Structure formats: structure tokens, C-alpha cells
Amino acid sequence: MKKSIQKQSLSKIVAKVMLRVFLILLALSAVPLLNKSGNSLNKINVYFPSSYAFIFPILLFILFVTLLVIMLKHKYTKVDINWLFSLNTAFLIAYLVLLYVRIIPQLAGM
């Protein structure tokens, strides 16, 4: 019984931390929009070799929202959903970081 409670609390903590980290990264992406010079957004040029490159992040985000709704509906009590949400959010965070690494140098003029 004690081991089950520890697993549940660990998955709950990890899911909450991943959700907060993702929301912070998403909020940081709005910083260039709040910048005084609006013309810096005009010089962003990111090239994707295929239109299929958009399918993976769109599916990740749809799965993120679906798991988030399920997880919040059950109030972090389902251990499997918490871990699936954490794994999905980790992949989504990695994708956002890789995207930001391509965009931020262009904003800085490097």
C-alpha cells in the first residue's frame, strides 16, 4: 500500500512539474511579441524540408491537450495517465527548445 502511494505521489509531482515547465516555455515564446520593435519578427525565416514536419508537433500538441484534460478530470489520481502526460510533455518541451534554438539567433541578429 505504501509503495503504491509513493508511486502515485511521484507521478503526480512529475506531471505537475512538467506542466509548469511547459507553460513557462510557452510563455517565454511570447516575449518577442511584447518587444517594442515589432519589425524583429519580420526577419524570422525557418525552413522545413517537408510539410510532413508539421504532423509530429501537431499530434504531440493534440495528445498533450487530451492527456491534460483526462489528467485534470481525474485530479492526478491515475498513475499511468500522469506518466504518459509527463513523457508527452518531455517530447513537446524538447521540440520547443529545438525550435527556439533555430529562432532566437535570428531574433538577435546573429
PDB file of C-alpha atoms in Angstrom:
ATOM      1  CA  MET A   1       0.000   0.000   0.000  1.00  0.00           C
ATOM      2  CA  LYS A   2       2.789   2.405   0.927  1.00  0.00           C
ATOM      3  CA  LYS A   3       4.662   1.700  -2.312  1.00  0.00           C
ATOM      4  CA  SER A   4       1.534   2.431  -4.344  1.00  0.00           C
ATOM      5  CA  ILE A   5       1.062   5.785  -2.606  1.00  0.00           C
ATOM      6  CA  GLN A   6       4.710   6.683  -3.263  1.00  0.00           C
ATOM      7  CA  LYS A   7       4.357   5.879  -6.973  1.00  0.00           C
ATOM      8  CA  GLN A   8       1.177   7.912  -7.189  1.00  0.00           C
ATOM      9  CA  SER A   9       2.693  10.917  -5.435  1.00  0.00           C
ATOM     10  CA  LEU A  10       5.863  10.738  -7.537  1.00  0.00           C
ATOM     11  CA  SER A  11       3.918  10.627 -10.802  1.00  0.00           C
ATOM     12  CA  LYS A  12       1.729  13.477  -9.549  1.00  0.00           C
ATOM     13  CA  ILE A  13       4.759  15.640  -8.735  1.00  0.00           C
ATOM     14  CA  VAL A  14       6.459  14.882 -12.054  1.00  0.00           C
ATOM     15  CA  ALA A  15       3.281  15.643 -14.011  1.00  0.00           C
ATOM     16  CA  LYS A  16       2.800  18.969 -12.216  1.00  0.00           C
ATOM     17  CA  VAL A  17       6.434  19.970 -12.754  1.00  0.00           C
ATOM     18  CA  MET A  18       6.325  19.076 -16.445  1.00  0.00           C
ATOM     19  CA  LEU A  19       3.108  21.052 -16.903  1.00  0.00           C
ATOM     20  CA  ARG A  20       4.622  24.115 -15.241  1.00  0.00           C
ATOM     21  CA  VAL A  21       7.864  23.910 -17.230  1.00  0.00           C
ATOM     22  CA  PHE A  22       5.907  23.637 -20.477  1.00  0.00           C
ATOM     23  CA  LEU A  23       3.714  26.613 -19.598  1.00  0.00           C
ATOM     24  CA  ILE A  24       6.782  28.690 -18.688  1.00  0.00           C
ATOM     25  CA  LEU A  25       8.443  27.835 -22.019  1.00  0.00           C
ATOM     26  CA  LEU A  26       5.242  28.664 -23.858  1.00  0.00           C
ATOM     27  CA  ALA A  27       5.004  31.996 -22.028  1.00  0.00           C
ATOM     28  CA  LEU A  28       8.638  32.783 -22.873  1.00  0.00           C
ATOM     29  CA  SER A  29       7.815  32.404 -26.543  1.00  0.00           C
ATOM     30  CA  ALA A  30       5.565  35.461 -26.254  1.00  0.00           C
ATOM     31  CA  VAL A  31       8.464  37.711 -25.189  1.00  0.00           C
ATOM     32  CA  PRO A  32       9.364  38.759 -28.769  1.00  0.00           C
ATOM     33  CA  LEU A  33       5.738  39.725 -29.325  1.00  0.00           C
ATOM     34  CA  LEU A  34       5.876  42.048 -26.328  1.00  0.00           C
ATOM     35  CA  ASN A  35       9.130  43.596 -27.535  1.00  0.00           C
ATOM     36  CA  LYS A  36       8.918  47.261 -28.573  1.00  0.00           C
ATOM     37  CA  SER A  37      10.422  46.691 -32.006  1.00  0.00           C
ATOM     38  CA  GLY A  38       7.835  44.707 -33.936  1.00  0.00           C
ATOM     39  CA  ASN A  39       9.993  44.513 -37.055  1.00  0.00           C
ATOM     40  CA  SER A  40      12.290  41.903 -35.470  1.00  0.00           C
ATOM     41  CA  LEU A  41       9.611  39.277 -36.100  1.00  0.00           C
ATOM     42  CA  ASN A  42       9.676  40.008 -39.838  1.00  0.00           C
ATOM     43  CA  LYS A  43      13.201  38.666 -40.268  1.00  0.00           C
ATOM     44  CA  ILE A  44      12.479  35.186 -38.882  1.00  0.00           C
ATOM     45  CA  ASN A  45      12.965  32.580 -41.579  1.00  0.00           C
ATOM     46  CA  VAL A  46      12.651  28.929 -40.574  1.00  0.00           C
ATOM     47  CA  TYR A  47      12.754  26.356 -43.345  1.00  0.00           C
ATOM     48  CA  PHE A  48      11.114  22.944 -43.030  1.00  0.00           C
ATOM     49  CA  PRO A  49      12.118  20.492 -45.779  1.00  0.00           C
ATOM     50  CA  SER A  50       8.716  18.830 -45.872  1.00  0.00           C
ATOM     51  CA  SER A  51       5.178  19.673 -44.925  1.00  0.00           C
ATOM     52  CA  TYR A  52       5.131  16.382 -43.017  1.00  0.00           C
ATOM     53  CA  ALA A  53       7.399  18.032 -40.445  1.00  0.00           C
ATOM     54  CA  PHE A  54       4.303  19.727 -39.029  1.00  0.00           C
ATOM     55  CA  ILE A  55       2.391  16.498 -38.398  1.00  0.00           C
ATOM     56  CA  PHE A  56       4.516  15.330 -35.455  1.00  0.00           C
ATOM     57  CA  PRO A  57       4.275  18.550 -33.402  1.00  0.00           C
ATOM     58  CA  ILE A  58       0.559  18.893 -34.146  1.00  0.00           C
ATOM     59  CA  LEU A  59      -0.067  15.315 -32.995  1.00  0.00           C
ATOM     60  CA  LEU A  60       2.067  15.918 -29.918  1.00  0.00           C
ATOM     61  CA  PHE A  61       0.087  19.018 -29.021  1.00  0.00           C
ATOM     62  CA  ILE A  62      -3.282  17.304 -29.588  1.00  0.00           C
ATOM     63  CA  LEU A  63      -2.156  14.406 -27.408  1.00  0.00           C
ATOM     64  CA  PHE A  64      -0.886  16.903 -24.803  1.00  0.00           C
ATOM     65  CA  VAL A  65      -4.274  18.622 -24.592  1.00  0.00           C
ATOM     66  CA  THR A  66      -6.133  15.295 -24.496  1.00  0.00           C
ATOM     67  CA  LEU A  67      -3.961  13.876 -21.720  1.00  0.00           C
ATOM     68  CA  LEU A  68      -4.142  17.178 -19.838  1.00  0.00           C
ATOM     69  CA  VAL A  69      -7.947  17.109 -19.865  1.00  0.00           C
ATOM     70  CA  ILE A  70      -8.044  13.460 -18.774  1.00  0.00           C
ATOM     71  CA  MET A  71      -5.437  14.033 -16.079  1.00  0.00           C
ATOM     72  CA  LEU A  72      -7.177  17.096 -14.655  1.00  0.00           C
ATOM     73  CA  LYS A  73     -10.545  15.343 -14.803  1.00  0.00           C
ATOM     74  CA  HIS A  74      -9.191  12.559 -12.588  1.00  0.00           C
ATOM     75  CA  LYS A  75      -7.198  15.050 -10.461  1.00  0.00           C
ATOM     76  CA  TYR A  76      -3.807  13.370 -10.898  1.00  0.00           C
ATOM     77  CA  THR A  77      -5.011  10.041  -9.430  1.00  0.00           C
ATOM     78  CA  LYS A  78      -4.292   7.858 -12.490  1.00  0.00           C
ATOM     79  CA  VAL A  79      -0.605   6.953 -12.353  1.00  0.00           C
ATOM     80  CA  ASP A  80      -0.430   5.724 -15.963  1.00  0.00           C
ATOM     81  CA  ILE A  81      -2.018   8.894 -17.337  1.00  0.00           C
ATOM     82  CA  ASN A  82       0.375  11.009 -15.264  1.00  0.00           C
ATOM     83  CA  TRP A  83       3.400   9.200 -16.686  1.00  0.00           C
ATOM     84  CA  LEU A  84       2.061   9.329 -20.253  1.00  0.00           C
ATOM     85  CA  PHE A  85       1.433  13.040 -19.834  1.00  0.00           C
ATOM     86  CA  SER A  86       4.952  13.547 -18.456  1.00  0.00           C
ATOM     87  CA  LEU A  87       6.545  11.654 -21.350  1.00  0.00           C
ATOM     88  CA  ASN A  88       4.475  13.522 -23.924  1.00  0.00           C
ATOM     89  CA  THR A  89       5.315  16.854 -22.304  1.00  0.00           C
ATOM     90  CA  ALA A  90       9.022  15.979 -22.270  1.00  0.00           C
ATOM     91  CA  PHE A  91       8.927  15.388 -26.038  1.00  0.00           C
ATOM     92  CA  LEU A  92       6.948  18.591 -26.551  1.00  0.00           C
ATOM     93  CA  ILE A  93       9.440  20.575 -24.444  1.00  0.00           C
ATOM     94  CA  ALA A  94      12.332  19.101 -26.434  1.00  0.00           C
ATOM     95  CA  TYR A  95      10.623  20.113 -29.674  1.00  0.00           C
ATOM     96  CA  LEU A  96      10.009  23.656 -28.386  1.00  0.00           C
ATOM     97  CA  VAL A  97      13.621  24.011 -27.253  1.00  0.00           C
ATOM     98  CA  LEU A  98      14.890  22.848 -30.649  1.00  0.00           C
ATOM     99  CA  LEU A  99      12.549  25.281 -32.385  1.00  0.00           C
ATOM    100  CA  TYR A 100      13.634  28.155 -30.129  1.00  0.00           C
ATOM    101  CA  VAL A 101      17.294  27.344 -30.806  1.00  0.00           C
ATOM    102  CA  ARG A 102      16.614  27.974 -34.503  1.00  0.00           C
ATOM    103  CA  ILE A 103      14.541  31.143 -33.992  1.00  0.00           C
ATOM    104  CA  ILE A 104      16.332  33.045 -31.193  1.00  0.00           C
ATOM    105  CA  PRO A 105      19.618  33.610 -33.094  1.00  0.00           C
ATOM    106  CA  GLN A 106      17.600  35.151 -35.931  1.00  0.00           C
ATOM    107  CA  LEU A 107      15.871  37.485 -33.488  1.00  0.00           C
ATOM    108  CA  ALA A 108      19.197  38.529 -32.009  1.00  0.00           C
ATOM    109  CA  GLY A 109      20.587  39.232 -35.477  1.00  0.00           C
ATOM    110  CA  MET A 110      23.350  36.633 -35.379  1.00  0.00           C
TER     111      MET A 110
END
